[in-house]
PDB file of C-alpha atoms and ligand atoms in Angstrom:
ATOM      1  CA  MET A1336     -14.315  -3.301  -9.933  1.00 88.00           C
ATOM      2  CA  LEU A1337     -13.845  -1.608  -6.498  1.00 97.00           C
ATOM      3  CA  VAL A1338     -14.505  -3.652  -3.624  1.00 98.00           C
ATOM      4  CA  ASN A1339     -12.917  -3.661   0.042  1.00 98.00           C
ATOM      5  CA  ALA A1340      -9.526  -5.807   0.898  1.00 98.00           C
ATOM      6  CA  THR A1341     -11.048  -8.745   3.451  1.00 98.00           C
ATOM      7  CA  ARG A1342     -11.640 -11.177   1.070  1.00 98.00           C
ATOM      8  CA  MET A1343      -8.809 -10.722  -1.312  1.00 98.00           C
ATOM      9  CA  LEU A1344      -6.754 -10.614   1.237  1.00 98.00           C
ATOM     10  CA  LYS A1345      -8.033 -13.588   3.179  1.00 98.00           C
ATOM     11  CA  GLU A1346      -7.852 -15.790   0.150  1.00 98.00           C
ATOM     12  CA  ALA A1347      -3.963 -14.373   0.013  1.00 98.00           C
ATOM     13  CA  HIS A1348      -3.748 -15.653   3.546  1.00 98.00           C
ATOM     14  CA  ASP A1349      -5.339 -18.837   3.083  1.00 97.00           C
ATOM     15  CA  GLY A1350      -3.190 -19.321  -0.542  1.00 97.00           C
ATOM     16  CA  HIS A1351       0.104 -18.446   0.713  1.00 97.00           C
ATOM     17  CA  TYR A1352       0.666 -15.269  -1.471  1.00 98.00           C
ATOM     18  CA  ALA A1353       0.743 -11.998  -1.118  1.00 98.00           C
ATOM     19  CA  ILE A1354      -1.161  -8.522  -2.202  1.00 98.00           C
ATOM     20  CA  GLY A1355       0.347  -5.717  -3.187  1.00 98.00           C
ATOM     21  CA  HIS A1356      -0.705  -2.360  -1.626  1.00 98.00           C
ATOM     22  CA  PHE A1357       1.563   0.203  -4.190  1.00 98.00           C
ATOM     23  CA  ASN A1358       0.669   3.831  -3.047  1.00 98.00           C
ATOM     24  CA  ILE A1359      -0.514   6.746  -5.299  1.00 98.00           C
ATOM     25  CA  ASN A1360       0.251   9.880  -5.775  1.00 97.00           C
ATOM     26  CA  ASN A1361      -1.844  11.104  -9.272  1.00 98.00           C
ATOM     27  CA  LEU A1362      -3.623   9.594 -12.520  1.00 98.00           C
ATOM     28  CA  GLU A1363      -0.349   8.171 -14.699  1.00 97.00           C
ATOM     29  CA  TRP A1364       0.651   5.904 -10.802  1.00 98.00           C
ATOM     30  CA  THR A1365      -3.140   5.281 -10.606  1.00 98.00           C
ATOM     31  CA  LYS A1366      -3.173   4.393 -14.245  1.00 98.00           C
ATOM     32  CA  ALA A1367      -0.437   2.747 -14.461  1.00 98.00           C
ATOM     33  CA  ILE A1368      -1.270   0.195 -11.576  1.00 98.00           C
ATOM     34  CA  LEU A1369      -4.557  -0.502 -12.433  1.00 98.00           C
ATOM     35  CA  LEU A1370      -3.764  -1.577 -15.763  1.00 98.00           C
ATOM     36  CA  GLU A1371      -0.829  -4.015 -14.899  1.00 98.00           C
ATOM     37  CA  ALA A1372      -3.114  -5.341 -12.211  1.00 98.00           C
ATOM     38  CA  GLU A1373      -5.729  -5.811 -14.999  1.00 98.00           C
ATOM     39  CA  ALA A1374      -2.606  -7.560 -17.203  1.00 98.00           C
ATOM     40  CA  GLN A1375      -1.591  -9.952 -14.720  1.00 98.00           C
ATOM     41  CA  LYS A1376      -5.303 -10.666 -13.973  1.00 98.00           C
ATOM     42  CA  SER A1377      -3.942 -10.042  -9.776  1.00 98.00           C
ATOM     43  CA  PRO A1378      -5.886  -7.880  -7.131  1.00 98.00           C
ATOM     44  CA  VAL A1379      -4.378  -4.861  -6.260  1.00 98.00           C
ATOM     45  CA  ILE A1380      -5.191  -2.275  -3.194  1.00 99.00           C
ATOM     46  CA  LEU A1381      -4.083   0.756  -4.232  1.00 99.00           C
ATOM     47  CA  GLY A1382      -2.931   3.212  -1.137  1.00 98.00           C
ATOM     48  CA  VAL A1383      -3.333   6.699  -0.198  1.00 98.00           C
ATOM     49  CA  SER A1384      -1.775   8.529   2.432  1.00 98.00           C
ATOM     50  CA  GLU A1385      -2.993  11.901   3.631  1.00 98.00           C
ATOM     51  CA  GLY A1386      -0.279  13.804   1.904  1.00 98.00           C
ATOM     52  CA  ALA A1387      -1.014  11.889  -0.965  1.00 98.00           C
ATOM     53  CA  ALA A1388      -4.737  12.781  -0.979  1.00 98.00           C
ATOM     54  CA  LYS A1389      -4.358  16.471   0.067  1.00 98.00           C
ATOM     55  CA  TYR A1390      -1.684  16.800  -3.066  1.00 98.00           C
ATOM     56  CA  MET A1391      -4.383  15.310  -5.824  1.00 98.00           C
ATOM     57  CA  GLY A1392      -6.993  17.854  -4.310  1.00 98.00           C
ATOM     58  CA  GLY A1393      -8.459  15.576  -0.869  1.00 98.00           C
ATOM     59  CA  PHE A1394     -10.313  12.233  -0.797  1.00 98.00           C
ATOM     60  CA  LYS A1395     -13.054  13.069  -3.204  1.00 98.00           C
ATOM     61  CA  VAL A1396     -11.144  13.670  -5.990  1.00 98.00           C
ATOM     62  CA  VAL A1397      -9.098  10.591  -5.301  1.00 98.00           C
ATOM     63  CA  THR A1398     -12.590   8.907  -4.780  1.00 98.00           C
ATOM     64  CA  ALA A1399     -13.879  10.108  -8.313  1.00 98.00           C
ATOM     65  CA  MET A1400     -10.625   9.740 -10.176  1.00 98.00           C
ATOM     66  CA  VAL A1401      -9.851   5.719  -8.909  1.00 98.00           C
ATOM     67  CA  LYS A1402     -14.073   4.839  -9.638  1.00 98.00           C
ATOM     68  CA  ALA A1403     -14.028   6.808 -12.747  1.00 98.00           C
ATOM     69  CA  LEU A1404     -10.605   5.210 -14.151  1.00 98.00           C
ATOM     70  CA  ASP A1405     -11.807   1.783 -12.690  1.00 98.00           C
ATOM     71  CA  GLU A1406     -14.605   1.590 -14.879  1.00 98.00           C
ATOM     72  CA  GLY A1407     -12.861   4.185 -18.061  1.00 98.00           C
ATOM     73  CA  LEU A1408     -10.510   1.419 -18.549  1.00 98.00           C
ATOM     74  CA  GLY A1409     -12.530  -1.538 -18.346  1.00 98.00           C
ATOM     75  CA  ILE A1410     -10.929  -2.800 -14.873  1.00 98.00           C
ATOM     76  CA  THR A1411     -12.151  -6.359 -14.113  1.00 98.00           C
ATOM     77  CA  VAL A1412      -9.748  -7.105 -11.154  1.00 98.00           C
ATOM     78  CA  PRO A1413     -10.352  -6.402  -7.729  1.00 98.00           C
ATOM     79  CA  VAL A1414      -9.344  -3.029  -6.648  1.00 98.00           C
ATOM     80  CA  ALA A1415      -9.651  -1.563  -2.581  1.00 98.00           C
ATOM     81  CA  LEU A1416      -8.909   2.471  -2.341  1.00 99.00           C
ATOM     82  CA  HIS A1417      -7.009   2.136   0.842  1.00 98.00           C
ATOM     83  CA  LEU A1418      -6.644   5.270   3.469  1.00 98.00           C
ATOM     84  CA  ASP A1419      -2.953   4.792   4.509  1.00 98.00           C
ATOM     85  CA  HIS A1420      -1.901   5.407   7.741  1.00 97.00           C
ATOM     86  CA  GLY A1421      -4.946   7.611   8.757  1.00 98.00           C
ATOM     87  CA  THR A1422      -5.402   9.484  11.276  1.00 98.00           C
ATOM     88  CA  TYR A1423      -8.907   9.098  13.463  1.00 98.00           C
ATOM     89  CA  GLU A1424     -10.057  12.315  11.468  1.00 98.00           C
ATOM     90  CA  GLY A1425      -8.264  11.580   8.155  1.00 98.00           C
ATOM     91  CA  CYS A1426     -10.133   7.774   8.285  1.00 98.00           C
ATOM     92  CA  LEU A1427     -13.800   9.485   8.997  1.00 98.00           C
ATOM     93  CA  LYS A1428     -13.523  11.639   5.056  1.00 98.00           C
ATOM     94  CA  CYS A1429     -12.416   9.055   3.640  1.00 98.00           C
ATOM     95  CA  ILE A1430     -15.532   7.019   4.948  1.00 98.00           C
ATOM     96  CA  GLU A1431     -17.368   9.635   3.688  1.00 98.00           C
ATOM     97  CA  ALA A1432     -15.024  10.056   0.590  1.00 98.00           C
ATOM     98  CA  GLY A1433     -16.159   6.618  -0.767  1.00 98.00           C
ATOM     99  CA  PHE A1434     -12.811   4.509   0.567  1.00 98.00           C
ATOM    100  CA  THR A1435     -13.253   1.038   0.290  1.00 98.00           C
ATOM    101  CA  SER A1436     -10.708   0.172   3.010  1.00 98.00           C
ATOM    102  CA  ILE A1437      -8.953   1.970   5.476  1.00 98.00           C
ATOM    103  CA  MET A1438      -6.079   2.346   7.923  1.00 98.00           C
ATOM    104  CA  PHE A1439      -6.038   3.495  11.566  1.00 98.00           C
ATOM    105  CA  ASP A1440      -2.682   4.170  12.987  1.00 96.00           C
ATOM    106  CA  GLY A1441      -3.078   4.389  16.083  1.00 94.00           C
ATOM    107  CA  SER A1442       0.312   3.169  16.958  1.00 90.00           C
ATOM    108  CA  HIS A1443       1.912   6.411  18.408  1.00 90.00           C
ATOM    109  CA  PHE A1444      -1.086   6.757  21.033  1.00 93.00           C
ATOM    110  CA  PRO A1445      -1.202   4.946  24.470  1.00 93.00           C
ATOM    111  CA  PHE A1446      -1.947   1.677  24.089  1.00 93.00           C
ATOM    112  CA  GLU A1447      -5.435   1.990  25.485  1.00 95.00           C
ATOM    113  CA  GLU A1448      -6.077   4.827  23.357  1.00 96.00           C
ATOM    114  CA  ASN A1449      -5.104   3.248  20.083  1.00 95.00           C
ATOM    115  CA  ILE A1450      -7.662   0.221  21.266  1.00 97.00           C
ATOM    116  CA  ALA A1451     -10.122   2.697  21.990  1.00 97.00           C
ATOM    117  CA  LYS A1452     -10.492   5.013  18.473  1.00 98.00           C
ATOM    118  CA  THR A1453      -9.774   1.431  16.463  1.00 98.00           C
ATOM    119  CA  LYS A1454     -12.491   0.256  18.110  1.00 98.00           C
ATOM    120  CA  GLU A1455     -14.631   2.570  17.236  1.00 98.00           C
ATOM    121  CA  LEU A1456     -13.141   2.985  13.561  1.00 98.00           C
ATOM    122  CA  ILE A1457     -14.272  -0.664  13.026  1.00 98.00           C
ATOM    123  CA  ARG A1458     -17.767  -0.411  13.859  1.00 98.00           C
ATOM    124  CA  ILE A1459     -18.372   2.622  11.362  1.00 98.00           C
ATOM    125  CA  ALA A1460     -16.251   1.104   9.148  1.00 98.00           C
ATOM    126  CA  HIS A1461     -17.870  -2.136   9.098  1.00 98.00           C
ATOM    127  CA  ASP A1462     -21.327  -0.884   9.412  1.00 98.00           C
ATOM    128  CA  LYS A1463     -20.408   1.178   6.222  1.00 98.00           C
ATOM    129  CA  GLY A1464     -18.755  -2.251   3.785  1.00 98.00           C
ATOM    130  CA  LEU A1465     -14.911  -0.737   4.608  1.00 98.00           C
ATOM    131  CA  SER A1466     -12.452  -3.240   5.436  1.00 98.00           C
ATOM    132  CA  ILE A1467      -9.909  -1.535   8.335  1.00 98.00           C
ATOM    133  CA  GLU A1468      -6.274  -2.146   8.726  1.00 98.00           C
ATOM    134  CA  ALA A1469      -5.026  -1.146  12.877  1.00 98.00           C
ATOM    135  CA  GLU A1470      -1.206  -0.718  13.491  1.00 95.00           C
ATOM    136  CA  VAL A1471       0.713  -2.230  16.269  1.00 91.00           C
ATOM    137  CA  GLY A1472       4.175  -0.919  17.277  1.00 75.00           C
ATOM    138  CA  ALA A1473       5.443   1.752  14.767  1.00 61.00           C
ATOM    139  CA  ILE A1474       6.843   0.433  11.327  1.00 61.00           C
ATOM    140  CA  GLY A1475      10.547   2.495  10.917  1.00 60.00           C
ATOM    141  CA  GLY A1476      11.937   5.654   8.564  1.00 57.00           C
ATOM    142  CA  THR A1477       9.664   8.057   7.630  1.00 58.00           C
ATOM    143  CA  GLU A1478       6.266   8.926   6.337  1.00 58.00           C
ATOM    144  CA  ASP A1479       4.637  11.967   5.672  1.00 62.00           C
ATOM    145  CA  GLY A1480       7.355  13.557   8.340  1.00 59.00           C
ATOM    146  CA  VAL A1481       6.729  11.309  11.056  1.00 53.00           C
ATOM    147  CA  THR A1482      10.009   8.964  11.732  1.00 50.00           C
ATOM    148  CA  ALA A1483      10.185   5.612  13.844  1.00 50.00           C
ATOM    149  CA  ASP A1484      12.650   3.166  14.576  1.00 57.00           C
ATOM    150  CA  GLY A1485      12.315  -0.490  13.145  1.00 70.00           C
ATOM    151  CA  GLU A1486      10.431  -1.377  15.758  1.00 82.00           C
ATOM    152  CA  VAL A1487       8.986  -5.482  16.708  1.00 90.00           C
ATOM    153  CA  ALA A1488       5.747  -5.486  17.990  1.00 93.00           C
ATOM    154  CA  ASP A1489       4.393  -6.971  21.014  1.00 92.00           C
ATOM    155  CA  PRO A1490       2.116 -10.397  19.958  1.00 94.00           C
ATOM    156  CA  GLU A1491       0.239  -9.343  23.356  1.00 95.00           C
ATOM    157  CA  GLU A1492      -0.904  -6.266  22.062  1.00 95.00           C
ATOM    158  CA  CYS A1493      -1.343  -7.517  18.423  1.00 96.00           C
ATOM    159  CA  ARG A1494      -4.123 -10.252  19.998  1.00 97.00           C
ATOM    160  CA  LEU A1495      -5.961  -7.411  21.850  1.00 96.00           C
ATOM    161  CA  ILE A1496      -6.066  -5.461  18.553  1.00 97.00           C
ATOM    162  CA  ALA A1497      -6.807  -8.110  16.258  1.00 97.00           C
ATOM    163  CA  SER A1498      -9.383  -9.440  18.722  1.00 97.00           C
ATOM    164  CA  LEU A1499     -11.307  -6.208  18.077  1.00 97.00           C
ATOM    165  CA  GLY A1500     -12.396  -7.726  14.942  1.00 97.00           C
ATOM    166  CA  VAL A1501      -9.802  -5.752  12.948  1.00 98.00           C
ATOM    167  CA  ASP A1502      -9.890  -7.432   9.264  1.00 98.00           C
ATOM    168  CA  PHE A1503      -6.074  -7.249   9.245  1.00 98.00           C
ATOM    169  CA  LEU A1504      -3.007  -5.918  10.902  1.00 98.00           C
ATOM    170  CA  ALA A1505       0.271  -3.937  10.342  1.00 97.00           C
ATOM    171  CA  ALA A1506       2.502  -5.028  13.036  1.00 93.00           C
ATOM    172  CA  GLY A1507       6.486  -4.051  13.075  1.00 93.00           C
ATOM    173  CA  ILE A1508       8.816  -6.833  12.738  1.00 94.00           C
ATOM    174  CA  GLY A1509      12.023  -4.411  11.703  1.00 93.00           C
ATOM    175  CA  ASN A1510      10.306  -3.378   8.683  1.00 94.00           C
ATOM    176  CA  ILE A1511      11.105   0.350   8.100  1.00 91.00           C
ATOM    177  CA  HIS A1512       9.433   2.422   5.703  1.00 92.00           C
ATOM    178  CA  GLY A1513      11.797   3.754   2.595  1.00 93.00           C
ATOM    179  CA  LEU A1514      15.146   2.722   1.706  1.00 93.00           C
ATOM    180  CA  TYR A1515      17.066   0.593   3.952  1.00 91.00           C
ATOM    181  CA  PRO A1516      20.424   1.171   5.899  1.00 90.00           C
ATOM    182  CA  ALA A1517      23.161  -1.330   5.050  1.00 89.00           C
ATOM    183  CA  ASP A1518      23.231  -1.902   8.420  1.00 88.00           C
ATOM    184  CA  TRP A1519      19.665  -2.772   8.681  1.00 90.00           C
ATOM    185  CA  LYS A1520      19.681  -6.450  10.748  1.00 89.00           C
ATOM    186  CA  GLY A1521      16.829  -7.639   8.273  1.00 93.00           C
ATOM    187  CA  LEU A1522      12.797  -8.720   9.148  1.00 94.00           C
ATOM    188  CA  ASN A1523      12.404 -10.572  12.491  1.00 94.00           C
ATOM    189  CA  ILE A1524      10.739 -13.762  11.125  1.00 96.00           C
ATOM    190  CA  ASP A1525      10.969 -15.150  15.449  1.00 95.00           C
ATOM    191  CA  ALA A1526       8.996 -12.505  15.825  1.00 94.00           C
ATOM    192  CA  LEU A1527       6.553 -12.981  13.404  1.00 96.00           C
ATOM    193  CA  LYS A1528       5.572 -15.912  13.942  1.00 97.00           C
ATOM    194  CA  ARG A1529       5.083 -15.180  17.300  1.00 96.00           C
ATOM    195  CA  ILE A1530       2.103 -12.488  16.338  1.00 96.00           C
ATOM    196  CA  GLN A1531       0.886 -14.596  14.065  1.00 97.00           C
ATOM    197  CA  ASP A1532       0.601 -17.365  16.649  1.00 97.00           C
ATOM    198  CA  ALA A1533      -1.069 -14.926  18.745  1.00 97.00           C
ATOM    199  CA  THR A1534      -3.003 -13.041  16.549  1.00 96.00           C
ATOM    200  CA  GLY A1535      -4.925 -16.211  15.212  1.00 90.00           C
ATOM    201  CA  GLY A1536      -4.390 -16.615  12.146  1.00 88.00           C
ATOM    202  CA  ILE A1537      -5.049 -12.842  10.803  1.00 97.00           C
ATOM    203  CA  PRO A1538      -3.940 -11.720   7.817  1.00 98.00           C
ATOM    204  CA  LEU A1539      -0.892  -9.166   8.539  1.00 98.00           C
ATOM    205  CA  VAL A1540       1.086  -6.449   6.737  1.00 98.00           C
ATOM    206  CA  LEU A1541       4.165  -6.140   5.929  1.00 97.00           C
ATOM    207  CA  HIS A1542       5.081  -2.412   5.907  1.00 96.00           C
ATOM    208  CA  GLY A1543       7.981  -0.703   3.609  1.00 96.00           C
ATOM    209  CA  GLY A1544       7.969  -2.885   1.340  1.00 97.00           C
ATOM    210  CA  THR A1545      10.911  -1.592  -0.345  1.00 97.00           C
ATOM    211  CA  GLY A1546      14.291  -2.615  -0.554  1.00 95.00           C
ATOM    212  CA  ILE A1547      13.549  -6.390   1.363  1.00 96.00           C
ATOM    213  CA  PRO A1548      15.698  -9.055  -0.140  1.00 97.00           C
ATOM    214  CA  ASP A1549      13.408 -11.396  -1.999  1.00 98.00           C
ATOM    215  CA  ALA A1550      14.136 -14.291   0.183  1.00 98.00           C
ATOM    216  CA  MET A1551      12.950 -12.315   2.901  1.00 98.00           C
ATOM    217  CA  VAL A1552      10.147 -10.904   1.658  1.00 98.00           C
ATOM    218  CA  LYS A1553       8.638 -14.777   0.690  1.00 98.00           C
ATOM    219  CA  ASP A1554       9.555 -16.244   3.917  1.00 98.00           C
ATOM    220  CA  ALA A1555       6.995 -13.444   5.609  1.00 98.00           C
ATOM    221  CA  ILE A1556       4.662 -14.404   2.957  1.00 98.00           C
ATOM    222  CA  HIS A1557       4.815 -17.289   4.117  1.00 98.00           C
ATOM    223  CA  HIS A1558       4.553 -16.850   8.126  1.00 97.00           C
ATOM    224  CA  GLY A1559       1.610 -14.597   7.515  1.00 97.00           C
ATOM    225  CA  MET A1560       2.023 -11.410   5.694  1.00 98.00           C
ATOM    226  CA  SER A1561      -0.867 -11.238   3.377  1.00 98.00           C
ATOM    227  CA  LYS A1562      -0.596  -7.508   1.807  1.00 98.00           C
ATOM    228  CA  ILE A1563       2.741  -5.669   1.116  1.00 98.00           C
ATOM    229  CA  ASN A1564       3.164  -2.066   0.897  1.00 98.00           C
ATOM    230  CA  VAL A1565       5.323  -0.938  -1.819  1.00 98.00           C
ATOM    231  CA  ASN A1566       5.975   3.217  -2.167  1.00 98.00           C
ATOM    232  CA  THR A1567       9.399   4.120  -2.779  1.00 98.00           C
ATOM    233  CA  ASP A1568      10.210   1.385  -5.442  1.00 98.00           C
ATOM    234  CA  CYS A1569       7.712   3.033  -7.677  1.00 98.00           C
ATOM    235  CA  GLN A1570       8.909   6.270  -7.355  1.00 98.00           C
ATOM    236  CA  LEU A1571      12.484   5.459  -7.996  1.00 98.00           C
ATOM    237  CA  VAL A1572      12.343   4.401 -10.726  1.00 98.00           C
ATOM    238  CA  PHE A1573       9.578   6.586 -12.070  1.00 98.00           C
ATOM    239  CA  ALA A1574      12.396   9.308 -10.954  1.00 98.00           C
ATOM    240  CA  GLN A1575      15.097   7.191 -12.629  1.00 98.00           C
ATOM    241  CA  ALA A1576      13.144   6.648 -16.359  1.00 98.00           C
ATOM    242  CA  THR A1577      12.532  10.834 -16.472  1.00 98.00           C
ATOM    243  CA  ILE A1578      15.822  11.511 -15.710  1.00 98.00           C
ATOM    244  CA  ASP A1579      17.116   9.571 -18.117  1.00 98.00           C
ATOM    245  CA  TYR A1580      14.654  10.933 -21.201  1.00 97.00           C
ATOM    246  CA  CYS A1581      15.595  14.121 -20.384  1.00 96.00           C
ATOM    247  CA  ALA A1582      19.399  13.691 -20.376  1.00 96.00           C
ATOM    248  CA  ALA A1583      18.927  11.565 -23.797  1.00 95.00           C
ATOM    249  CA  GLY A1584      17.310  15.373 -25.229  1.00 94.00           C
ATOM    250  CA  LYS A1585      13.926  14.011 -25.710  1.00 94.00           C
ATOM    251  CA  ALA A1586      12.651  16.973 -23.605  1.00 94.00           C
ATOM    252  CA  ASP A1587      14.386  19.391 -25.669  1.00 93.00           C
ATOM    253  CA  PRO A1588      12.489  22.018 -27.077  1.00 91.00           C
ATOM    254  CA  THR A1589      14.688  23.102 -29.758  1.00 89.00           C
ATOM    255  CA  SER A1590      13.745  23.398 -33.125  1.00 72.00           C
ATOM    256  CA  GLU A1591      16.018  20.479 -34.559  1.00 79.00           C
ATOM    257  CA  ASN A1592      14.387  18.649 -31.949  1.00 77.00           C
ATOM    258  CA  LYS A1593      10.763  18.019 -34.239  1.00 84.00           C
ATOM    259  CA  SER A1594       9.360  15.152 -31.425  1.00 88.00           C
ATOM    260  CA  LYS A1595       7.829  17.259 -29.724  1.00 92.00           C
ATOM    261  CA  GLY A1596       8.890  14.646 -26.625  1.00 95.00           C
ATOM    262  CA  TYR A1597       8.217  17.728 -24.074  1.00 96.00           C
ATOM    263  CA  ASP A1598       4.087  17.017 -24.237  1.00 96.00           C
ATOM    264  CA  PRO A1599       3.781  15.259 -21.017  1.00 96.00           C
ATOM    265  CA  ARG A1600       2.370  12.922 -22.580  1.00 97.00           C
ATOM    266  CA  LYS A1601       5.404  11.755 -23.874  1.00 97.00           C
ATOM    267  CA  LEU A1602       7.529  12.653 -20.841  1.00 97.00           C
ATOM    268  CA  LEU A1603       5.995  10.832 -17.851  1.00 98.00           C
ATOM    269  CA  LYS A1604       5.484   7.548 -20.563  1.00 98.00           C
ATOM    270  CA  PRO A1605       9.096   5.830 -19.775  1.00 98.00           C
ATOM    271  CA  GLY A1606       8.082   6.417 -15.754  1.00 98.00           C
ATOM    272  CA  VAL A1607       4.712   4.993 -16.381  1.00 98.00           C
ATOM    273  CA  GLU A1608       6.428   2.038 -17.996  1.00 98.00           C
ATOM    274  CA  ALA A1609       8.770   1.887 -15.178  1.00 98.00           C
ATOM    275  CA  ILE A1610       6.226   1.759 -12.643  1.00 98.00           C
ATOM    276  CA  ARG A1611       4.268  -0.963 -14.591  1.00 98.00           C
ATOM    277  CA  ALA A1612       7.601  -3.011 -14.645  1.00 98.00           C
ATOM    278  CA  LYS A1613       7.926  -3.078 -11.175  1.00 98.00           C
ATOM    279  CA  VAL A1614       4.768  -3.706 -10.105  1.00 99.00           C
ATOM    280  CA  LYS A1615       4.850  -6.812 -12.356  1.00 98.00           C
ATOM    281  CA  GLU A1616       7.597  -7.617 -10.817  1.00 98.00           C
ATOM    282  CA  LYS A1617       6.283  -7.183  -7.276  1.00 98.00           C
ATOM    283  CA  MET A1618       3.356  -9.273  -7.813  1.00 98.00           C
ATOM    284  CA  GLU A1619       5.528 -12.102  -9.242  1.00 98.00           C
ATOM    285  CA  LEU A1620       6.755 -11.869  -5.893  1.00 98.00           C
ATOM    286  CA  PHE A1621       4.267 -11.358  -4.520  1.00 98.00           C
ATOM    287  CA  GLY A1622       2.708 -14.720  -5.912  1.00 98.00           C
ATOM    288  CA  SER A1623      -0.825 -12.490  -6.588  1.00 98.00           C
ATOM    289  CA  ILE A1624      -0.792 -13.243 -10.227  1.00 98.00           C
ATOM    290  CA  GLY A1625      -4.071 -14.916 -12.057  1.00 98.00           C
ATOM    291  CA  LYS A1626      -5.476 -14.678  -8.040  1.00 98.00           C
ATOM    292  CA  ALA A1627      -8.052 -12.747  -9.735  1.00 96.00           C
ATOM    293  CA  CYS A1628      -9.536 -15.005 -12.698  1.00 74.00           C
TER     294      CYS A1628
HETATM  295  P1  LIG B 480       8.008   1.796   1.196  1.00 84.01           P
HETATM  296  O1  LIG B 480       8.130   3.568   0.549  1.00 84.01           O
HETATM  297  O2  LIG B 480       9.087   1.399   1.986  1.00 84.01           O
HETATM  298  O3  LIG B 480       7.844   1.118   0.019  1.00 84.01           O
HETATM  299  O4  LIG B 480       6.907   1.717   2.109  1.00 84.01           O
HETATM  300  C1  LIG B 480       5.520   1.615   1.645  1.00 84.01           C
HETATM  301  C2  LIG B 480       4.211   1.530   2.623  1.00 84.01           C
HETATM  302  O5  LIG B 480       4.800   0.532   3.663  1.00 84.01           O
HETATM  303  C3  LIG B 480       3.330   2.554   2.655  1.00 84.01           C
HETATM  304  O6  LIG B 480       2.514   2.371   4.158  1.00 84.01           O
END
């Protein structure tokens, strides 16, 4: 069931759990995440970066694929199709293409410009029934070629953006996309408390969900992080499972190997199963299992 993300995140925030946002890259990824969300009776957010959408053939291809899989696989849990780190133009295209949720990442603009563009997109998104996430303060790491340090957002800027009517807010608290360096200082929970106080209880979004110690994730959820974005973790387990399959000689096309393990449906299966296991593990940690009943 394709829905916007407003209600699922409000319920998560009120119930002190978080909804997983899992980035998708292709049909296998999408299928794996949808099937696991259904098996666990958990609401889920499918995140799509502009780069991933381009890879898949454009926003319209993504919408058509997700809608058809949702229906074809008989998915009953709430699913939001969400643009991740969107540009202003990308947000407009996703609204047009039938996404149910967008993130406008105006964090690299001067603050006044971020405010103005966010305000405009809130009006357009809400008009069409979409939910919208905004961002204050860059999230560290590299996403689609853009690199930033692990910044901490200013609570006053968060308050101002939240007051525009945004549905959920990504606020940097030292989190970083991709793998965390060995000398990473951890999430700044005191900053999170200040941001949550300043924003009057709006659901907050934790980007860079790969590699944060479990106890720290739980602490962040307790203090208002209601959407947790995970990408690298699924990529890593998919790659490792595929490497192991090939290393075991299962894709070997020689005539002695009768299994035809090079058939893509067999070759990609261990990776898909690994993504499902990772999604389940994250849903358990985030506390979203059974919340779609
Ligand atoms: P990771 O790749 O670190 O899991 O972060 C994903 C993310 O925040 C997508 O917006």
